[in-house]
Coordinates of C-alpha atoms in Angstrom, one line a residue:
M1 CA 0.0 0.0 0.0
K2 CA 1.3 3.5 -0.8
K3 CA 2.3 5.6 2.1
F4 CA 3.1 9.3 2.7
T5 CA 4.5 11.5 5.4
R6 CA 2.1 13.6 7.5
A7 CA 3.4 16.9 8.8
A8 CA 5.3 17.4 12.0
R9 CA 7.5 20.4 11.2
I10 CA 11.2 20.5 12.2
C11 CA 13.8 23.0 11.2
A12 CA 16.0 21.5 8.5
G13 CA 18.5 24.4 8.6
L14 CA 20.5 25.4 5.5
I15 CA 20.0 23.0 2.7
L16 CA 22.1 23.1 -0.5
A17 CA 19.7 23.2 -3.5
G18 CA 21.4 23.2 -6.8
H19 CA 23.4 26.5 -6.8
A20 CA 21.1 28.1 -4.2
V21 CA 21.4 28.0 -0.4
V22 CA 17.9 27.6 0.8
A23 CA 16.5 27.7 4.3
A24 CA 13.4 25.8 4.8
H25 CA 11.2 23.9 7.2
A26 CA 11.1 20.2 6.3
Q27 CA 8.6 17.6 7.3
A28 CA 9.4 14.8 9.7
V29 CA 8.7 11.3 8.6
V30 CA 5.6 9.7 10.1
E31 CA 4.7 6.9 7.8
K32 CA 1.2 5.4 8.0
P33 CA -1.2 3.7 5.6
I34 CA -3.5 6.1 3.9
G35 CA -7.1 5.3 3.2
S36 CA -8.1 8.0 0.6
E37 CA -6.8 8.2 -2.9
A38 CA -6.2 12.0 -2.5
E39 CA -3.9 11.5 0.5
S40 CA -2.1 8.6 -1.1
R41 CA -1.1 10.8 -4.1
L42 CA -0.4 14.1 -2.5
G43 CA 1.4 15.0 0.7
P44 CA 1.7 18.3 2.5
A45 CA 3.0 21.3 0.5
P46 CA 6.6 22.4 1.3
W47 CA 6.6 25.1 3.9
F48 CA 9.1 28.0 3.6
D49 CA 10.2 30.0 6.7
P50 CA 9.9 33.7 5.7
A51 CA 12.8 34.6 8.1
F52 CA 15.2 32.7 5.8
T53 CA 16.5 33.8 2.4
V54 CA 17.2 32.3 -0.9
A55 CA 20.3 33.2 -2.9
P56 CA 19.8 33.4 -6.7
S57 CA 21.2 30.4 -8.6
R58 CA 23.5 30.5 -11.5
N59 CA 21.4 28.9 -14.2
K60 CA 23.2 26.4 -16.4
F61 CA 20.4 26.2 -19.0
I62 CA 16.9 27.5 -19.2
V63 CA 14.0 25.8 -20.8
V64 CA 11.8 28.6 -22.1
P65 CA 8.2 27.6 -22.9
T66 CA 5.8 29.7 -24.8
P67 CA 4.9 32.7 -22.5
V68 CA 1.2 33.0 -21.8
G69 CA -0.8 36.1 -21.3
P70 CA -1.7 38.5 -20.0
L71 CA -5.2 37.2 -20.6
N72 CA -8.5 39.1 -20.6
T73 CA -10.5 36.4 -18.8
F74 CA -13.7 38.3 -19.5
N75 CA -13.2 37.7 -23.3
Y76 CA -14.8 34.3 -24.0
A77 CA -13.0 33.7 -27.3
E78 CA -9.6 34.7 -25.8
V79 CA -10.0 32.3 -22.8
V80 CA -11.1 29.4 -25.1
A81 CA -8.3 30.0 -27.6
A82 CA -5.7 30.1 -24.8
Y83 CA -7.1 27.0 -23.1
N84 CA -6.9 25.0 -26.3
A85 CA -3.5 26.3 -27.3
F86 CA -1.7 26.0 -23.9
Y87 CA -3.6 23.7 -21.6
N88 CA -5.9 21.3 -23.4
V89 CA -3.0 19.8 -25.4
A90 CA -2.1 16.1 -25.8
T91 CA 0.6 14.9 -23.4
P92 CA 3.9 14.3 -25.1
S93 CA 6.1 11.4 -24.1
I94 CA 7.8 11.8 -20.7
G95 CA 10.9 10.2 -22.2
F96 CA 12.2 9.1 -18.8
T97 CA 15.8 7.9 -19.3
G98 CA 16.5 6.7 -15.8
S99 CA 15.7 3.5 -13.9
V100 CA 14.3 3.0 -10.4
A101 CA 15.8 -0.5 -10.4
T102 CA 19.3 1.0 -10.7
C103 CA 18.6 4.2 -8.9
D104 CA 19.4 6.2 -12.0
P105 CA 17.5 9.6 -11.8
G106 CA 17.8 10.1 -15.6
S107 CA 16.0 12.9 -17.3
M108 CA 12.8 13.9 -19.2
S109 CA 12.1 14.8 -22.7
L110 CA 12.4 18.5 -23.6
A111 CA 8.9 18.3 -25.1
F112 CA 7.4 17.1 -21.7
Q113 CA 9.2 19.9 -19.8
Q114 CA 7.9 22.6 -22.2
W115 CA 4.4 21.1 -22.1
T116 CA 4.3 21.0 -18.3
L117 CA 5.5 24.6 -17.8
T118 CA 3.3 26.0 -20.5
R119 CA 0.3 24.5 -18.7
I120 CA 1.6 26.2 -15.5
N121 CA 2.0 29.5 -17.2
F122 CA -1.5 29.3 -18.6
L123 CA -2.9 28.7 -15.1
R124 CA -0.9 31.6 -13.8
A125 CA -2.1 33.9 -16.6
M126 CA -5.7 32.9 -15.8
A127 CA -5.1 33.9 -12.2
G128 CA -3.7 37.3 -13.1
V129 CA 0.0 36.7 -12.4
N130 CA 2.9 36.5 -14.8
G131 CA 2.7 33.6 -17.3
N132 CA 6.4 33.8 -18.4
T133 CA 8.1 31.5 -15.9
V134 CA 10.9 29.2 -17.0
L135 CA 12.5 25.9 -16.1
D136 CA 16.0 25.9 -14.7
T137 CA 17.8 22.7 -15.6
A138 CA 20.2 23.2 -12.7
L139 CA 17.2 22.6 -10.5
N140 CA 15.9 19.8 -12.7
T141 CA 18.8 17.6 -11.7
Q142 CA 17.8 17.6 -8.0
E143 CA 14.1 17.3 -8.9
Q144 CA 14.8 14.2 -10.9
A145 CA 16.6 12.8 -7.9
A146 CA 13.7 13.7 -5.6
A147 CA 11.1 12.2 -7.9
L148 CA 13.2 9.0 -8.0
I149 CA 13.0 8.6 -4.2
V150 CA 9.2 9.1 -4.2
S151 CA 8.8 6.6 -7.1
A152 CA 11.1 4.0 -5.5
T153 CA 9.5 4.2 -2.0
G154 CA 5.9 5.2 -2.7
V155 CA 6.3 7.7 0.2
I156 CA 5.8 11.4 0.0
T157 CA 8.0 13.4 2.4
S158 CA 10.1 16.5 2.3
A159 CA 12.7 14.8 4.6
P160 CA 13.4 11.3 3.2
Q161 CA 15.5 9.1 5.4
T162 CA 19.0 8.3 4.4
T163 CA 18.0 4.7 4.4
S164 CA 15.3 5.3 1.8
T165 CA 15.7 3.4 -1.5
C166 CA 17.6 5.6 -4.0
W167 CA 18.4 8.2 -1.4
T168 CA 20.9 10.9 -2.5
Q169 CA 21.8 14.3 -1.1
A170 CA 20.5 15.9 -4.3
G171 CA 17.2 14.0 -3.9
A172 CA 16.9 15.1 -0.3
D173 CA 17.6 18.7 -1.3
G174 CA 14.9 18.5 -4.0
S175 CA 12.4 16.9 -1.6
A176 CA 12.8 19.7 0.9
T177 CA 12.1 22.5 -1.6
S178 CA 9.5 20.9 -3.8
S179 CA 5.8 20.0 -4.3
L180 CA 5.8 16.2 -4.5
A181 CA 3.1 13.9 -5.9
L182 CA 2.5 10.3 -6.9
A183 CA 1.4 11.2 -10.5
D184 CA 3.1 11.8 -13.8
D185 CA 0.9 14.8 -14.6
A186 CA 0.6 16.4 -11.2
I187 CA -0.4 19.9 -12.1
P188 CA -4.2 19.3 -11.8
L189 CA -3.6 17.6 -8.5
Y190 CA -1.6 20.5 -7.2
M191 CA -4.3 22.9 -8.2
T192 CA -7.1 20.9 -6.6
D193 CA -4.9 20.4 -3.5
P194 CA -7.1 17.7 -1.9
G195 CA -6.6 15.7 1.3
T196 CA -6.3 16.3 5.0
G197 CA -3.4 18.7 5.7
N198 CA -3.8 20.6 2.5
E199 CA -6.5 23.0 3.7
A200 CA -4.2 25.9 3.1
V201 CA -3.8 24.8 -0.6
G202 CA -0.1 25.3 -0.4
H203 CA 0.6 23.4 -3.6
R204 CA -1.8 25.7 -5.5
R205 CA -0.3 28.8 -3.9
W206 CA 3.2 27.8 -4.9
I207 CA 2.2 27.4 -8.6
L208 CA 0.4 30.8 -8.5
H209 CA 3.0 32.6 -6.4
S210 CA 3.3 36.2 -7.6
R211 CA 7.1 36.3 -7.2
K212 CA 7.8 33.2 -9.2
S213 CA 10.2 33.4 -12.1
R214 CA 11.4 29.8 -12.5
F215 CA 10.6 26.2 -11.5
G216 CA 12.5 23.0 -11.5
L217 CA 10.8 19.8 -12.6
G218 CA 11.5 16.1 -12.1
N219 CA 9.6 13.0 -13.2
A220 CA 10.3 9.4 -12.6
I221 CA 8.5 6.3 -13.9
G222 CA 8.7 3.2 -11.8
P223 CA 6.7 1.2 -9.2
A224 CA 4.9 4.5 -8.7
N225 CA 5.0 7.4 -11.1
A226 CA 6.2 10.5 -9.3
T227 CA 6.6 14.3 -9.9
A228 CA 8.8 16.8 -8.1
L229 CA 8.3 20.6 -8.7
Y230 CA 10.8 23.0 -7.2
V231 CA 8.8 26.0 -5.8
F232 CA 11.2 28.0 -3.6
D233 CA 11.8 30.8 -6.0
F234 CA 11.3 34.5 -5.1
Q235 CA 13.2 36.4 -7.9
A236 CA 10.3 38.2 -9.6
E237 CA 8.6 41.3 -8.3
A238 CA 5.2 40.7 -6.7
D239 CA 2.6 41.8 -9.2
A240 CA -0.9 40.9 -8.4
P241 CA -2.8 44.2 -8.2
N242 CA -6.2 42.6 -8.2
G243 CA -5.4 39.6 -6.0
I244 CA -4.9 35.9 -7.0
P245 CA -8.3 34.1 -7.1
W246 CA -8.8 30.5 -7.8
P247 CA -10.9 29.6 -9.6
P248 CA -10.0 32.8 -11.4
R249 CA -12.3 35.7 -12.3
G250 CA -14.1 35.8 -15.6
Y251 CA -14.8 32.9 -18.0
V252 CA -13.3 29.6 -16.6
P253 CA -13.2 26.3 -18.4
L254 CA -14.9 23.6 -16.2
A255 CA -11.7 21.5 -16.2
L256 CA -9.9 24.2 -14.2
F257 CA -12.3 24.0 -11.2
P258 CA -11.0 22.2 -8.1
A259 CA -12.1 18.5 -8.3
P260 CA -11.8 17.0 -4.9
F261 CA -11.8 13.3 -4.3
G262 CA -14.8 11.5 -2.7
T263 CA -17.0 13.6 -0.5
E264 CA -14.4 16.3 0.1
R265 CA -15.6 19.8 -0.5
Q266 CA -14.2 22.1 -3.2
R267 CA -11.5 24.5 -2.0
W268 CA -11.7 28.0 -3.5
S269 CA -9.1 30.6 -2.6
F270 CA -8.0 34.2 -2.9
G271 CA -4.5 35.4 -2.3
F272 CA -2.8 38.8 -2.1
P273 CA 0.9 39.5 -1.4
N274 CA 1.4 40.4 2.3
A275 CA -2.3 40.8 3.0
N276 CA -3.8 39.8 6.4
F277 CA -6.9 37.7 6.1
G278 CA -7.2 37.1 9.9
S279 CA -10.5 38.9 10.1
A280 CA -11.7 38.5 6.5
N281 CA -15.0 37.1 5.5
V282 CA -16.1 35.4 2.3
A283 CA -19.5 35.8 0.6
V284 CA -20.5 33.8 -2.5
T285 CA -23.6 33.9 -4.6
R286 CA -24.6 31.7 -7.5
N287 CA -26.9 33.3 -10.0
G288 CA -27.9 35.7 -7.3
T289 CA -28.6 33.0 -4.6
S290 CA -26.3 32.8 -1.6
V291 CA -24.0 29.9 -1.4
P292 CA -23.1 28.8 2.2
V293 CA -19.3 28.6 2.4
S294 CA -17.0 28.1 5.3
V295 CA -13.5 29.5 5.7
I296 CA -11.0 26.7 6.3
S297 CA -7.7 28.5 6.2
R298 CA -6.3 32.0 6.7
T299 CA -2.6 30.9 6.6
T300 CA 0.0 33.6 6.3
N301 CA 3.5 33.0 5.1
G302 CA 5.1 29.6 4.4
Y303 CA 3.3 28.9 1.1
G304 CA 3.8 31.7 -1.3
D305 CA 1.4 34.6 -1.1
N306 CA -0.9 35.0 1.9
T307 CA -4.2 33.4 1.1
I308 CA -7.7 32.8 2.5
V309 CA -9.4 29.5 1.6
W310 CA -13.0 28.5 1.8
A311 CA -14.9 25.3 1.2
M312 CA -18.0 25.1 -1.0
P313 CA -21.0 23.1 0.4
T314 CA -20.7 19.3 0.5
G315 CA -21.8 17.9 -2.9
H316 CA -21.7 21.3 -4.6
V317 CA -21.5 20.9 -8.4
V318 CA -20.2 23.6 -10.7
T319 CA -22.1 23.8 -13.9
K320 CA -21.6 25.8 -17.1
G321 CA -23.7 28.9 -17.5
S322 CA -23.6 29.8 -13.8
N323 CA -22.4 33.1 -12.5
Y324 CA -20.7 33.2 -9.1
A325 CA -20.1 36.5 -7.4
V326 CA -17.4 36.4 -4.8
T327 CA -16.6 39.1 -2.2
I328 CA -13.8 38.9 0.3
S329 CA -14.1 41.7 2.9
G330 CA -12.3 42.6 6.1
I331 CA -8.8 42.4 4.6
S332 CA -5.9 44.4 6.0
G333 CA -2.5 45.0 4.5
A334 CA -3.8 45.3 0.9
P335 CA -4.8 48.4 -1.1
F336 CA -8.5 47.7 -0.4
A337 CA -10.4 46.1 2.4
S338 CA -12.6 44.1 0.1
Y339 CA -12.3 42.6 -3.3
S340 CA -15.1 41.3 -5.5
Y341 CA -15.2 39.4 -8.7
N342 CA -17.3 37.1 -10.9
V343 CA -16.5 33.5 -11.9
M344 CA -18.4 32.1 -14.9
P345 CA -17.9 28.4 -15.7
I346 CA -17.8 27.5 -19.4
D347 CA -17.5 24.4 -21.6
P348 CA -14.8 25.4 -24.1
A349 CA -16.4 23.1 -26.7
D350 CA -19.5 25.3 -26.7
P351 CA -19.9 28.1 -29.2
P352 CA -19.2 31.6 -27.8
P353 CA -22.2 33.4 -26.4
A354 CA -24.0 35.7 -28.7
A355 CA -22.3 39.0 -29.0
P356 CA -23.4 41.2 -26.3
A357 CA -27.0 40.6 -26.4
G358 CA -28.9 40.9 -23.3
P359 CA -30.2 44.2 -22.0
P360 CA -29.3 47.4 -23.9
R361 CA -26.9 49.5 -21.9
L362 CA -24.3 52.2 -21.9
V363 CA -21.0 50.5 -22.8
N364 CA -18.5 53.4 -22.7
A365 CA -18.4 57.1 -22.7
S366 CA -15.9 59.9 -23.3
T367 CA -15.7 63.6 -23.1
R368 CA -13.3 66.0 -24.8
G369 CA -12.8 69.5 -23.4
Q370 CA -10.5 72.0 -21.9
V371 CA -8.5 70.9 -18.9
L372 CA -7.4 74.0 -16.9
T373 CA -6.4 74.4 -13.3
G374 CA -8.0 74.9 -9.9
A375 CA -11.8 74.6 -10.1
D376 CA -11.5 74.3 -13.9
V377 CA -9.9 70.9 -14.1
M378 CA -12.1 68.3 -15.9
I379 CA -14.3 66.1 -13.6
A380 CA -16.0 63.0 -14.9
G381 CA -18.6 61.2 -12.8
F382 CA -20.2 57.8 -13.2
I383 CA -22.3 55.3 -11.3
V384 CA -22.0 51.5 -11.3
G385 CA -25.5 50.0 -10.8
G386 CA -26.8 46.6 -10.1
P387 CA -26.0 44.3 -7.2
T388 CA -22.5 43.1 -8.1
P389 CA -19.1 44.8 -8.9
K390 CA -17.9 45.8 -12.3
T391 CA -14.5 46.2 -13.9
I392 CA -13.9 49.5 -15.7
V393 CA -11.1 51.4 -17.3
V394 CA -10.7 55.1 -17.2
T395 CA -8.3 56.7 -19.6
V396 CA -7.2 60.2 -20.6
A397 CA -6.0 61.2 -24.0
G398 CA -3.8 64.3 -24.3
P399 CA -0.7 64.3 -26.5
S400 CA -2.2 61.7 -28.9
L401 CA -4.9 64.3 -29.7
T402 CA -2.3 66.4 -31.5
A403 CA -1.9 63.7 -34.2
A404 CA -5.7 63.6 -34.5
G405 CA -5.6 67.3 -35.5
V406 CA -6.8 68.7 -32.2
P407 CA -4.9 72.0 -31.4
G408 CA -3.7 72.8 -27.9
A409 CA -3.8 69.2 -26.6
L410 CA -2.8 68.7 -22.9
Q411 CA 0.7 67.2 -23.1
N412 CA 0.9 65.4 -19.8
P413 CA -2.5 64.6 -18.2
A414 CA -3.1 62.7 -14.9
V415 CA -6.2 61.0 -13.6
T416 CA -7.4 60.5 -10.0
L417 CA -10.3 58.2 -9.2
V418 CA -12.4 59.1 -6.2
R419 CA -15.1 57.2 -4.4
A420 CA -18.0 59.6 -4.0
S421 CA -19.4 58.2 -0.8
D422 CA -16.5 59.2 1.3
G423 CA -14.2 61.2 -1.0
V424 CA -11.4 58.7 -0.7
V425 CA -8.9 58.4 -3.5
I426 CA -9.0 54.8 -4.7
G427 CA -6.7 55.1 -7.8
N428 CA -4.5 57.4 -9.7
N429 CA -2.1 57.4 -12.6
D430 CA 0.1 59.7 -14.7
N431 CA 1.6 57.4 -17.4
W432 CA -0.3 54.2 -18.1
Q433 CA 2.7 52.1 -18.6
S434 CA 3.6 52.7 -14.9
A435 CA 0.3 51.2 -13.8
P436 CA 0.8 48.0 -11.8
N437 CA -1.7 46.3 -14.1
A438 CA -0.5 47.9 -17.3
A439 CA -0.5 44.4 -19.0
A440 CA -4.1 43.9 -18.1
I441 CA -5.1 47.3 -19.5
Q442 CA -3.3 46.5 -22.7
A443 CA -4.8 43.0 -22.9
A444 CA -8.3 44.4 -22.5
G445 CA -7.7 46.7 -25.5
F446 CA -7.8 50.0 -23.7
A447 CA -4.1 51.0 -23.6
P448 CA -3.7 54.7 -24.4
A449 CA -1.9 55.7 -27.6
H450 CA 0.8 57.7 -25.9
P451 CA 3.1 56.8 -23.0
F452 CA 2.3 60.1 -21.2
E453 CA -1.4 59.3 -21.1
P454 CA -2.9 57.8 -17.9
A455 CA -5.2 54.8 -17.4
V456 CA -6.7 53.2 -14.3
M457 CA -8.3 49.7 -14.4
M458 CA -10.3 48.7 -11.4
T459 CA -13.1 46.4 -10.2
L460 CA -15.6 48.6 -8.4
P461 CA -18.6 47.7 -6.2
P462 CA -21.9 49.5 -7.0
G463 CA -21.8 53.2 -6.2
A464 CA -20.8 56.6 -7.5
Y465 CA -17.3 57.6 -8.6
T466 CA -15.4 60.6 -9.9
A467 CA -12.4 60.8 -12.2
V468 CA -10.5 64.1 -11.9
V469 CA -8.4 65.0 -14.9
Q470 CA -5.6 67.6 -14.6
G471 CA -2.3 68.4 -16.2
A472 CA 1.2 68.3 -14.8
P473 CA 2.0 71.4 -12.7
G474 CA 1.4 74.5 -14.9
M475 CA 0.1 72.5 -17.9
T476 CA -3.4 73.1 -19.5
G477 CA -5.0 72.0 -22.8
V478 CA -7.6 69.8 -24.4
G479 CA -8.0 66.4 -22.9
L480 CA -10.4 63.5 -23.5
V481 CA -11.5 61.4 -20.5
A482 CA -13.0 58.0 -21.3
L483 CA -14.8 55.4 -19.3
Y484 CA -15.0 51.8 -20.6
E485 CA -17.0 48.7 -19.6
V486 CA -14.7 45.7 -19.3
D487 CA -16.9 43.0 -18.0
T488 CA -20.3 41.9 -16.7
P489 CA -22.8 43.5 -19.1
D490 CA -25.6 42.6 -16.6
V491 CA -24.1 45.2 -14.2
P492 CA -25.0 48.6 -15.8
L493 CA -23.3 51.9 -16.0
I494 CA -26.3 54.0 -14.9
N495 CA -25.0 57.4 -15.8
L496 CA -22.0 59.2 -17.0
S497 CA -21.3 62.9 -16.6
T498 CA -18.3 65.3 -17.1
R499 CA -17.7 68.9 -15.9
G500 CA -15.3 71.1 -17.7
Q501 CA -14.7 74.4 -19.6
V502 CA -16.8 75.0 -22.7
L503 CA -15.1 77.4 -25.1
T504 CA -15.6 77.9 -28.8
G505 CA -14.5 76.4 -32.1
D506 CA -12.4 73.2 -31.5
S507 CA -12.7 73.8 -27.7
V508 CA -16.4 73.2 -27.3
M509 CA -17.2 70.2 -25.1
I510 CA -17.7 66.9 -26.9
A511 CA -19.1 63.8 -25.1
G512 CA -19.2 60.5 -26.8
F513 CA -21.1 57.4 -25.6
V514 CA -21.9 53.9 -26.9
V515 CA -25.1 52.0 -26.6
G516 CA -24.5 48.2 -26.5
G517 CA -26.7 45.2 -26.4
S518 CA -29.4 43.9 -28.7
G519 CA -32.2 46.5 -28.4
S520 CA -32.8 50.2 -28.1
Q521 CA -31.9 52.0 -24.9
N522 CA -33.8 55.0 -23.6
V523 CA -31.3 57.8 -22.8
V524 CA -31.5 61.3 -21.4
V525 CA -28.7 63.7 -22.1
T526 CA -28.5 66.9 -20.1
V527 CA -26.3 69.9 -19.8
A528 CA -26.0 71.9 -16.5
G529 CA -24.8 75.5 -16.8
P530 CA -26.4 78.3 -14.9
S531 CA -27.5 75.9 -12.1
L532 CA -23.8 75.3 -11.3
T533 CA -23.5 78.9 -10.0
G534 CA -25.8 77.9 -7.1
Q535 CA -23.4 75.0 -6.3
G536 CA -20.5 77.4 -5.9
V537 CA -18.9 76.8 -9.3
P538 CA -17.4 80.0 -10.7
G539 CA -17.7 81.0 -14.3
A540 CA -20.6 78.7 -15.2
L541 CA -21.9 78.7 -18.8
A542 CA -25.1 80.8 -18.7
N543 CA -26.9 79.4 -21.7
P544 CA -25.7 76.1 -23.0
R545 CA -26.9 74.3 -26.2
L546 CA -26.9 70.6 -26.8
T547 CA -26.6 68.7 -30.2
I548 CA -26.7 64.9 -30.5
V549 CA -24.9 63.4 -33.5
R550 CA -25.0 59.8 -34.8
A551 CA -21.4 58.7 -35.3
S552 CA -22.1 56.2 -38.1
D553 CA -23.1 58.9 -40.6
G554 CA -22.6 62.3 -38.8
A555 CA -26.3 63.0 -38.9
T556 CA -27.7 65.4 -36.2
I557 CA -30.5 63.5 -34.6
A558 CA -31.5 66.0 -31.8
T559 CA -30.8 69.5 -30.6
N560 CA -32.1 71.5 -27.6
D561 CA -31.5 74.8 -26.0
N562 CA -34.0 74.9 -23.1
W563 CA -35.2 71.6 -21.8
Q564 CA -38.9 72.7 -21.4
T565 CA -39.1 73.3 -25.1
Q566 CA -39.1 70.0 -27.0
T567 CA -40.0 69.1 -30.6
N568 CA -42.0 66.2 -29.1
A569 CA -44.0 67.7 -26.2
T570 CA -44.3 64.3 -24.5
H571 CA -40.5 64.3 -23.9
V572 CA -40.8 67.1 -21.3
A573 CA -42.8 64.7 -19.1
A574 CA -40.5 61.8 -20.0
I575 CA -37.5 63.7 -18.8
Q576 CA -39.3 64.7 -15.6
D577 CA -40.6 61.2 -15.0
A578 CA -37.1 59.7 -15.4
G579 CA -35.8 62.1 -12.7
F580 CA -33.4 64.0 -14.9
A581 CA -35.1 67.4 -15.4
P582 CA -32.4 70.1 -15.3
A583 CA -32.5 72.6 -12.4
H584 CA -32.6 75.7 -14.6
A585 CA -34.9 76.7 -17.5
N586 CA -32.0 77.7 -19.7
E587 CA -30.4 74.2 -19.5
P588 CA -30.9 71.7 -22.4
A589 CA -32.0 68.1 -22.3
V590 CA -33.1 65.5 -24.8
Y591 CA -34.9 62.2 -24.4
L592 CA -34.0 59.6 -27.0
S593 CA -34.6 55.9 -27.7
L594 CA -31.3 54.8 -29.4
P595 CA -30.4 51.6 -31.1
P596 CA -26.9 50.1 -30.5
G597 CA -24.2 52.4 -31.8
A598 CA -22.0 55.3 -31.1
Y599 CA -23.2 58.8 -30.5
T600 CA -21.7 62.3 -29.7
A601 CA -23.1 65.1 -27.6
V602 CA -21.7 68.5 -28.5
V603 CA -22.0 71.2 -25.9
Q604 CA -21.5 74.9 -26.8
G605 CA -22.7 78.3 -25.6
V606 CA -25.5 80.2 -27.3
N607 CA -24.0 83.0 -29.3
N608 CA -20.5 81.6 -28.7
T609 CA -20.6 82.3 -24.9
T610 CA -18.2 80.3 -22.8
G611 CA -18.0 78.9 -19.3
V612 CA -18.1 75.8 -17.1
A613 CA -20.7 73.1 -17.9
L614 CA -21.6 69.6 -16.9
V615 CA -22.8 67.2 -19.6
G616 CA -24.6 64.0 -18.4
V617 CA -25.7 60.8 -20.2
Y618 CA -28.3 58.8 -18.2
R619 CA -30.0 55.4 -18.7
A620 CA -33.7 56.1 -18.6
P621 CA -36.7 53.7 -18.2

């Protein structure tokens, strides 16, 4: 019967691992028969003492697989294509050249090494961490020796006895620093992380570790097929701005969900570098209905990034077409106290969902106008509606407008995102390439055209927010602030508004918006001018005029000067009933039912007057 070692931790001191000196906690040998298949195939994850350090190794040779990502996991086609290209791929021959009978650790085929690490990189990219790790063959040597010991003995332990069959110092070094499994393709097993003693999902956390740059791999075929994966690498900069969820956010192939053995409950997790989950809570809904979950681990340190783990209900089955909403609250030591995201199981064999059908909605909006200083900076407001969070991107175009023929463009804009409920700054950026999630912004297709232009990508709970646009000290000019919907079309952008200077000629205010979905959307567009004076805004535009233009053909589809005067008299009541009637008789508004497409709202002063105005685009009943 196969056996493995259960954890009683002892300090192993300094262990020579390849060319790196590693300090680790090893596991004492307590051999006993195991009754469940999960526990007979996977022992405890290796535990690393954070007080110790790892010296970088001198790599002899690097196996570089195809890098994966960054991935936009809310793009169905992109997820399916990556899954089929990098993960759902036929297993190549392991090509094991050694022998358990003669205690020869041998080696593996290059194809198998590349296949294994490409799958790991895909999983990492899905979770939102770097998918460009490599294999260090200097480490592979000790990993082969470690896998050989496991294969020969059928025992999983990070501290094999010197009397163990095929014991070598290299094998012992590899065992102390590696995830071990009785399997030839152990990656799915590591990600599920089943069995008593693995409640902290340490194997999963090591694979998804934000600071990982390299792995070592060993595989031995014998009385028991065995895998060793070196995981004590910390050479990359931690980069996980939105946390490390598993299952990941967005569209997730069913094969990636944890698949526990027997009656064991599924283990879901969320990690964040250096965060404290000691007082955190987890709430999960499925298609709007609460799912009773229980937190089973809040382990810090020792297994890569700090992580909270919760168990789904006994017998819970994940099915395609579901929409899980996950919220982790009460976090300390992270940029935000709570993180929310959606998980949508899919069958990659199914055709993609129909292009954004569903309810008509506002998909994105942008406003171009003068960005001055003080009270005359540009301020864009928006509201995320619905019951669940939404991922958005806010960008500002400035220097790239020059190439588009816009005179006087703002050469170095910055954007600050503020939560309206308490005035707290929740995000800011000057140059988009310096954003911690710049790769995700680029992958989502919203990277600005110039390196001096800012962008902020965030997942926001329902509520009101403000994006403040200003130039570098002393700089003014024309800027274009834009808000984009990245995910969850069922979570609406309820309204979008921008306040700024309205001048003349090319410096009038121009607001663009897009209606998405499969049907018409009722929209109210308003402009506030004289009513801003009563709110303490100096230099308000006394008499604004509004023109709505269809982008597809440049046709003017509506104009208005004073909202109480409408071509269709019923629209006055419709604007009032929707709750968007302007506060002053001289302020314009239009009520429109618009099919999907792009539209522009042009704001200017009557008789070329100038001043501060606020243009708003609102979803109406």
